[in-house]
Tab-separated table of C-alpha atoms and ligand atoms in Angstrom:
chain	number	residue	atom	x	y	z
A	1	UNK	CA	-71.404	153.105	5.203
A	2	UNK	CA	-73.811	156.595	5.212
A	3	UNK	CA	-72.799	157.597	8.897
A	4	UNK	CA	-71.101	160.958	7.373
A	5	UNK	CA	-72.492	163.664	5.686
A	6	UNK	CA	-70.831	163.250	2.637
A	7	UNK	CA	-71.801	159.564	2.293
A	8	UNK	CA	-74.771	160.390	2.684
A	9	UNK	CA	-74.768	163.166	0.032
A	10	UNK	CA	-72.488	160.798	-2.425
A	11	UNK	CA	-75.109	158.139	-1.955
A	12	UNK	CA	-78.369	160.616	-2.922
A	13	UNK	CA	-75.844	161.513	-5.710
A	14	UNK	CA	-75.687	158.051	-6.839
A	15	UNK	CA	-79.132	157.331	-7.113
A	16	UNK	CA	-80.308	160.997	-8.637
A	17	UNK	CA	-77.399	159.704	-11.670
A	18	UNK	CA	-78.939	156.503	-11.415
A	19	UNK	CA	-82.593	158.030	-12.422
A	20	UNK	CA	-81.156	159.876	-15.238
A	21	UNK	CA	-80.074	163.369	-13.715
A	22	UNK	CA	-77.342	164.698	-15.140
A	23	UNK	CA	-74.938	165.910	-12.020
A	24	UNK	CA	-73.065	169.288	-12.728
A	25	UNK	CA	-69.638	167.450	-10.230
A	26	UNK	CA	-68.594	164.009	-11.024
A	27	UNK	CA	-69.388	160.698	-8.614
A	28	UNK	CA	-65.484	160.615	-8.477
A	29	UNK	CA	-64.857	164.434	-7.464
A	30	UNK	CA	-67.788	163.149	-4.796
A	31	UNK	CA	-66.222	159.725	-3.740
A	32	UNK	CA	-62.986	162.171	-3.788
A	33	UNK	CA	-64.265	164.190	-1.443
A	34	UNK	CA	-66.015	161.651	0.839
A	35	UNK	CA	-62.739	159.935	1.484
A	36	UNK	CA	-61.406	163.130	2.455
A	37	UNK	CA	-64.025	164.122	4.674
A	38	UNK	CA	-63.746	160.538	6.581
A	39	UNK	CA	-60.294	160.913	7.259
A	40	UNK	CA	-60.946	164.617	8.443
A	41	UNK	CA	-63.757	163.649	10.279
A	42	UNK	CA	-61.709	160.655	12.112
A	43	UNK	CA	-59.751	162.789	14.149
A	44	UNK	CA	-61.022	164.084	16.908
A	45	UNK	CA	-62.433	167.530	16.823
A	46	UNK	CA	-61.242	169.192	19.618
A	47	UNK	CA	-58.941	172.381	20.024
A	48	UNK	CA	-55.121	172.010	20.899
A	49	UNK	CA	-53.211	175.461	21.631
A	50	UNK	CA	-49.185	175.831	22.507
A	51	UNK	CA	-48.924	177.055	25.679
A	52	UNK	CA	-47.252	180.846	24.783
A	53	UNK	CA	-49.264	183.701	24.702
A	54	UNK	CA	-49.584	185.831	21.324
A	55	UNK	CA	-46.222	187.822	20.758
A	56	UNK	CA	-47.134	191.477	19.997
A	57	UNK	CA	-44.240	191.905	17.567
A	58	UNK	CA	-44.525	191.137	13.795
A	59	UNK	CA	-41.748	188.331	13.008
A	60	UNK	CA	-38.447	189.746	12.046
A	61	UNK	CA	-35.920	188.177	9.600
A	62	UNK	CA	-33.726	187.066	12.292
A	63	UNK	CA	-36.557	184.840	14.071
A	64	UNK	CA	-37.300	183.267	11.163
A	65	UNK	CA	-34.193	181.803	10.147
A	66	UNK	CA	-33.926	178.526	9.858
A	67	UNK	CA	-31.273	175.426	9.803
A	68	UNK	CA	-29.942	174.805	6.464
A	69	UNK	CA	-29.539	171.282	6.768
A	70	UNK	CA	-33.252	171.396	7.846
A	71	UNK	CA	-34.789	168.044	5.512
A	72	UNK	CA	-36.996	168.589	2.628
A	73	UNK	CA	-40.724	167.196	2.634
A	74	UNK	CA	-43.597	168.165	0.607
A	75	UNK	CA	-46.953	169.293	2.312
A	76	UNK	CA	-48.084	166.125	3.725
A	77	UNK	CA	-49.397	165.627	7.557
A	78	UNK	CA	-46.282	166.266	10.176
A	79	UNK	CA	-45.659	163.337	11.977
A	80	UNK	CA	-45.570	165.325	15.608
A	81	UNK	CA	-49.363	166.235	14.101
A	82	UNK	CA	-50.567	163.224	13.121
A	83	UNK	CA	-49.811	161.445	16.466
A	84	UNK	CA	-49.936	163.640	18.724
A	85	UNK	CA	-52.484	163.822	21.547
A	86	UNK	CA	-55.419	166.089	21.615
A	87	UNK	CA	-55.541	168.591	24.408
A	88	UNK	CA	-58.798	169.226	25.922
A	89	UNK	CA	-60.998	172.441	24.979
A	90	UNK	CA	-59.479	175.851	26.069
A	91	UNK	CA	-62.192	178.442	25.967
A	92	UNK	CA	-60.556	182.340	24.798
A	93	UNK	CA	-64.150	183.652	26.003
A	94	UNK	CA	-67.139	182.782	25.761
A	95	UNK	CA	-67.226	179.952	22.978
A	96	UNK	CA	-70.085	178.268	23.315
A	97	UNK	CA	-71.515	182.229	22.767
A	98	UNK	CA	-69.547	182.332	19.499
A	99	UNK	CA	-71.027	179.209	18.529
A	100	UNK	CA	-74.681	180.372	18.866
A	101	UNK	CA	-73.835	183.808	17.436
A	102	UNK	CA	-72.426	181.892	14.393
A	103	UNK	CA	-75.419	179.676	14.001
A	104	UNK	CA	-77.552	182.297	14.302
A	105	UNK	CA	-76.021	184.077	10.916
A	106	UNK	CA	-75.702	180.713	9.491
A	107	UNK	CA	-79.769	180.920	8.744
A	108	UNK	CA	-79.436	184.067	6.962
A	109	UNK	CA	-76.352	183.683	5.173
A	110	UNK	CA	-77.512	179.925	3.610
A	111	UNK	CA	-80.938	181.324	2.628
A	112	UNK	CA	-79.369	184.790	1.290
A	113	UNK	CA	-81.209	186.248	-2.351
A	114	UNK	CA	-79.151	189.241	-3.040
A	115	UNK	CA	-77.034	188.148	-5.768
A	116	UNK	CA	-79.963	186.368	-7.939
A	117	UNK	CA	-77.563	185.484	-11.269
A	118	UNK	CA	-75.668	183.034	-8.300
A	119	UNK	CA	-78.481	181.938	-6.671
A	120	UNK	CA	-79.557	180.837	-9.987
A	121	UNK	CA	-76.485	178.713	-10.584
A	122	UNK	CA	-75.673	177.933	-6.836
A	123	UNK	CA	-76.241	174.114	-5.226
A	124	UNK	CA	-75.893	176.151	-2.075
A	125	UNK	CA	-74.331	178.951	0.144
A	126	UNK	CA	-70.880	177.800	1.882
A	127	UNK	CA	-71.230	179.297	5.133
A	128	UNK	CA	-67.585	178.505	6.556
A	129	UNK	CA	-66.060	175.831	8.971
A	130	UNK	CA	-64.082	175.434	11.784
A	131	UNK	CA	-63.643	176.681	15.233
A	132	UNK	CA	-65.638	179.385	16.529
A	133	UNK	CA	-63.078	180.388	18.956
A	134	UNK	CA	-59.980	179.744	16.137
A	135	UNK	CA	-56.915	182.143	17.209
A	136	UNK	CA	-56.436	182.029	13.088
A	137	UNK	CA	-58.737	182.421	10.355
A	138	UNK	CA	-57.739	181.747	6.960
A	139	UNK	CA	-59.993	183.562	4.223
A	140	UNK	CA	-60.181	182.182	0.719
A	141	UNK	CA	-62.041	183.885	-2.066
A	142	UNK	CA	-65.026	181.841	-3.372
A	143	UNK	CA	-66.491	178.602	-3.745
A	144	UNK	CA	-65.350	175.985	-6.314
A	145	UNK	CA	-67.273	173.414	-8.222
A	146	UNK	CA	-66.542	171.060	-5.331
A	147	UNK	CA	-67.195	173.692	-2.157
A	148	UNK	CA	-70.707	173.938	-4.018
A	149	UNK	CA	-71.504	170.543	-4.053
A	150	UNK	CA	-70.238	169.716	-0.490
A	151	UNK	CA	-71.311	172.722	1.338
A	152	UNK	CA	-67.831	173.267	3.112
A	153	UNK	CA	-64.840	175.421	1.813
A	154	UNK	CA	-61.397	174.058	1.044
A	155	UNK	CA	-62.831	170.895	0.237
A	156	UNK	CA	-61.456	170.624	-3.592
A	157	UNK	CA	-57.792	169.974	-4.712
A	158	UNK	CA	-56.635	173.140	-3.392
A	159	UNK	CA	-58.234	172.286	-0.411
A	160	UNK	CA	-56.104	169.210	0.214
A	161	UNK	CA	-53.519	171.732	0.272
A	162	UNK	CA	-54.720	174.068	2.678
A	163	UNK	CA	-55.169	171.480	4.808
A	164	UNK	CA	-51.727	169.204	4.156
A	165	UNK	CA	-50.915	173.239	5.117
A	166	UNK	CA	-52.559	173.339	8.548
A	167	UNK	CA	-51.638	169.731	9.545
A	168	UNK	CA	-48.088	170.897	9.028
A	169	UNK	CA	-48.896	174.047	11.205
A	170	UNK	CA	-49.840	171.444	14.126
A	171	UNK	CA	-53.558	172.489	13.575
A	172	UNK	CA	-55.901	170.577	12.524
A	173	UNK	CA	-58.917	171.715	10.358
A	174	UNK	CA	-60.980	171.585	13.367
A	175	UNK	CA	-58.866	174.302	15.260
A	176	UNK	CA	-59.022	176.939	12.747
A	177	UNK	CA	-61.376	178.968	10.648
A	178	UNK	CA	-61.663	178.337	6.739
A	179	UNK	CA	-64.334	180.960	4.811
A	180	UNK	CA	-64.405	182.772	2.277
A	181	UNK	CA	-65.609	186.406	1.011
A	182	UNK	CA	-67.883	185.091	-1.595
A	183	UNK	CA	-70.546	182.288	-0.054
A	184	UNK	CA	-71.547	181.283	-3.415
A	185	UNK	CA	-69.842	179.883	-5.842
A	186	UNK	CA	-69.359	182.143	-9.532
A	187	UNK	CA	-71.500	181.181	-12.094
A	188	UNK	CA	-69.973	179.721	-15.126
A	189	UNK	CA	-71.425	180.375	-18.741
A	190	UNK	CA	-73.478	177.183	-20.001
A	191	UNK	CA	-71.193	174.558	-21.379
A	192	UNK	CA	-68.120	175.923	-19.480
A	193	UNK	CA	-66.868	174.254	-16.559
A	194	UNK	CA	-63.926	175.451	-14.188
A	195	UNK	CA	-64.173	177.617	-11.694
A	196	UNK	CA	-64.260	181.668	-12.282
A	197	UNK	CA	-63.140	184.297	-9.460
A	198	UNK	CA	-65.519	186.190	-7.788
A	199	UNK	CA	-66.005	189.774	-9.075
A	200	UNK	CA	-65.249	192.808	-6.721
A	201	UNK	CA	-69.107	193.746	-7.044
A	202	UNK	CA	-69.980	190.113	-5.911
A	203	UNK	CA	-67.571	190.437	-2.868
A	204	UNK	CA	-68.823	193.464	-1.835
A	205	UNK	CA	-72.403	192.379	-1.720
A	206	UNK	CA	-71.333	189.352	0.332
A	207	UNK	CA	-68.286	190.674	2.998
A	208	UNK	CA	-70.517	191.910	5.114
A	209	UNK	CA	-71.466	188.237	6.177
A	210	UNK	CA	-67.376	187.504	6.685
A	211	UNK	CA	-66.909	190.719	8.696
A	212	UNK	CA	-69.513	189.168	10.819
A	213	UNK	CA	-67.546	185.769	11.210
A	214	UNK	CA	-64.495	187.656	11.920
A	215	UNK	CA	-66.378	189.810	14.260
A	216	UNK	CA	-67.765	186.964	15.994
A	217	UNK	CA	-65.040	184.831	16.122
A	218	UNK	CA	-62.152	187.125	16.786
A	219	UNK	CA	-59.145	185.748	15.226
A	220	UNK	CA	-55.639	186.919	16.665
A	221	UNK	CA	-54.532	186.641	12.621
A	222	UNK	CA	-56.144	186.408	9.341
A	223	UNK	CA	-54.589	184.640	6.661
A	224	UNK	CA	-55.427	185.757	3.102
A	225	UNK	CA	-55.678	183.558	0.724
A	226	UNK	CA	-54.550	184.676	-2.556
A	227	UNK	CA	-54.778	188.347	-4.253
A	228	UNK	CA	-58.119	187.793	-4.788
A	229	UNK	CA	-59.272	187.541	-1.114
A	230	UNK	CA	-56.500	190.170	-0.522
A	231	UNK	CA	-58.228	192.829	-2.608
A	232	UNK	CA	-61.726	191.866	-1.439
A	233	UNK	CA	-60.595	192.231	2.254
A	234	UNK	CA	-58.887	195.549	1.806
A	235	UNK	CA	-61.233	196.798	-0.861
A	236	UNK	CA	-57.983	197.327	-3.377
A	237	UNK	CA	-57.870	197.094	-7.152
A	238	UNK	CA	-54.601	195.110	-7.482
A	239	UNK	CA	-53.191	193.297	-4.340
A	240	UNK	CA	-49.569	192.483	-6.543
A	241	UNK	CA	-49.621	189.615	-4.479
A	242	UNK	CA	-46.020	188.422	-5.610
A	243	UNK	CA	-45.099	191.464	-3.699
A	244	UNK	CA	-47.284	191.775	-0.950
A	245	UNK	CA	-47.479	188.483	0.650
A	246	UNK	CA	-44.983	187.606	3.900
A	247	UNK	CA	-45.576	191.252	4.703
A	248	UNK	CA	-48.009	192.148	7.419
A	249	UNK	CA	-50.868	193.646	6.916
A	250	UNK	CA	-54.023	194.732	9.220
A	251	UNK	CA	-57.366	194.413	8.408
A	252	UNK	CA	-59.853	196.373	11.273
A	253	UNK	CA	-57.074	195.878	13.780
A	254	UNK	CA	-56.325	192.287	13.424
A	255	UNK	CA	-52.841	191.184	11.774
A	256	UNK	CA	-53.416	189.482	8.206
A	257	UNK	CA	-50.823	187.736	6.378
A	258	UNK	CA	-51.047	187.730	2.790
A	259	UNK	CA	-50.122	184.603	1.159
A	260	UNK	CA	-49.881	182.721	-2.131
A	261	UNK	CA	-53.639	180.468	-2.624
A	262	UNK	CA	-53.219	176.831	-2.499
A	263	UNK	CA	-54.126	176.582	-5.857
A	264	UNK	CA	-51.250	178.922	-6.958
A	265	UNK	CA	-49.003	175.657	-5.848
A	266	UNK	CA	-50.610	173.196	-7.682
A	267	UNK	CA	-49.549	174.995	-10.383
A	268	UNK	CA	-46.429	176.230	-9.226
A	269	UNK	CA	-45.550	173.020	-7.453
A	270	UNK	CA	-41.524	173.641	-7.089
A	271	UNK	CA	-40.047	173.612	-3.434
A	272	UNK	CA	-39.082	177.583	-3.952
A	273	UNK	CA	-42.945	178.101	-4.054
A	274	UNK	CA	-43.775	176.179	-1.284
A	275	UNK	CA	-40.972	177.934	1.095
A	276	UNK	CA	-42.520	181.421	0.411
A	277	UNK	CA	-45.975	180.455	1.830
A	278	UNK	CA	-44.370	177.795	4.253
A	279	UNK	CA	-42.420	180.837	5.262
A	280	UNK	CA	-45.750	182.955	5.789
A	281	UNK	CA	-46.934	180.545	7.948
A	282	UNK	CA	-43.923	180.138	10.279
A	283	UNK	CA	-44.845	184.240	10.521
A	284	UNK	CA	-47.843	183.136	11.503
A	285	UNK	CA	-46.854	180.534	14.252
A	286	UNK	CA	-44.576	182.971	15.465
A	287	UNK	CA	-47.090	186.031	16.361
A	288	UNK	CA	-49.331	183.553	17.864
A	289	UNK	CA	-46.126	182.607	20.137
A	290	UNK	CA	-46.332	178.891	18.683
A	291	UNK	CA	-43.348	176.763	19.392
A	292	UNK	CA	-41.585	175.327	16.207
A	293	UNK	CA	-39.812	172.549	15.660
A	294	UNK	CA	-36.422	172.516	13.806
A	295	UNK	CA	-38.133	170.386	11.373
A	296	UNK	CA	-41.165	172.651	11.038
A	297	UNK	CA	-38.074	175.393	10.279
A	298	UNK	CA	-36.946	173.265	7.565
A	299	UNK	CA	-39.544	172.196	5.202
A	300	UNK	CA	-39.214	172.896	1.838
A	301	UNK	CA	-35.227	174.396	2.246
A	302	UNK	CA	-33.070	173.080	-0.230
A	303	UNK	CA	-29.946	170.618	1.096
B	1	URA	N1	-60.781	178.435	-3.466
B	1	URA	C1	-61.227	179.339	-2.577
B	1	URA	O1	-60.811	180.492	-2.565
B	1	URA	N2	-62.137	178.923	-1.693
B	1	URA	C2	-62.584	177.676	-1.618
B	1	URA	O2	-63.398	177.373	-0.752
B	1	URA	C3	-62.090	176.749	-2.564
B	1	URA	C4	-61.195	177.152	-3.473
């Protein structure tokens, strides 16, 4: 089958290993991400919104209590989202303008020189994804090893999180914005593989291109993705992010929630974990005037 991007790319992979290159991300982080991709890619990409308009108010501690008999589920897809019907289009203003606009800095942004030590190591510039007209924008720090090789952010392990994240939001990929402050990924030294966060120089070079995304796409909240993206966004030292996320912040007059990265839960994998940024995002359902379910109230609460 090579009717999807990443088929295609995971089948030019194959055959550049199959002449002898040697290929920086494995065939299975590929075939990984292909089947990930397909099953993204098989729902229909279209925009669904709950009907209330965006509450002005942060969330207080009283709206966001919860049942305590609520039952317990890891992030995996909510039911109501997997099956539930797309609704058609709604246009906040002008999207079809937002969608040019972003194209337009796509050019610039996947072609961009400044940082030369990344454009070195680079496979390529990961612009962003997702809805031009998104009501919420989540912000990540930098590529990974397998953003770089896919071209898409959130795309890796912690990825699968974001998204198991979303889909238990009642968004899907598709309805949101996913970027990050860095567009390339950080270099590694030779011979070392993982992945290394971005360097406040680095972001500083490249924000300019996310202020324009936010710019251009609006979003009624940003989520924040880890200290990391927290300090790059707010231009701070040391976000503390133990302490700061679940607390609103602002960034150029749009509300930003600071919350744990995805990949802070793969490693910290234990249900208390999971509540505090489950917990940020039932903030963020709530300022948006989202309806939530008793069940969305109760993920992740002990019995
Ligand atoms: N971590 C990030 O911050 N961004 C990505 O795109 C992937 C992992």
């Amino acid at each position: 089958m090579t009717d999807q991007p990443t088929d295609i790319v995971f089948a030019a992979l194959k055959q550049m290993q199959a002449n002898g290159v040697h290929l920086r991300g494995s065939l299975d982080s590929c075939e990984r991400l292909r089947a990930t991709a397909s099953a993204a890619s098989a729902a229909p990409r279209t925009v669904s919104r709950a009907p209330q308009p965006a509450a002005a108010a942060p969330a207080s501690a009283e709206t966001r209590s919860r049942p305590e008999n609520a039952p317990k589920i890891t992030f995996s897809i909510a039911p109501e989202a997997k099956g539930r019907e797309s609704v058609a289009p709604v246009s906040k203003s002008g999207s079809s303008e937002k969608s040019a606009q972003l194209n337009a800095l796509r050019g610039p942004v996947l072609a961009c020189t400044k940082c030369p030590h990344l454009v070195q190591s680079r496979t390529q510039v990961v612009f962003g994804v997702g809805n031009p007209d998104a009501d919420v924008m989540f912000v990540g720090e930098a590529p990974g090893a397998d953003e770089d090789l896919v071209g898409e952010p959130f795309v890796g392990k912690a990825g699968q999180t974001l998204t198991k994240m979303i889909d238990a939001m009642n968004f899907r990929r598709a309805d949101v914005y996913i970027a990050n402050i860095l567009k390339c990924r950080p270099n590694t030294p030779p011979g070392e593989s993982g992945n290394r966060k971005p360097t406040h120089a680095e972001m500083d070079v490249c924000k300019p291109y996310l202020l324009r995304q936010i710019e251009i796409i609006q979003p009624k909240v940003i989520v924040a993705l880890g200290g990391i993206a927290v300090e790059g966004l707010l231009g701070i030292d040391k976000a503390g992010i133990a302490q700061m996320r679940g607390t609103w912040k602002e960034f150029r007059g749009i509300p930003m929630m600071p919350t744990f990265h995805p990949s802070y839960l793969l490693h910290n994998p234990s249900n208390t974990e999971k509540r505090k940024v489950w917990e940020d995002m039932l903030a963020v359902l709530e300022r948006l005037g989202h309806e939530i379910t008793a069940k969305q109230r109760g993920y992740f609460l002990a019995k």
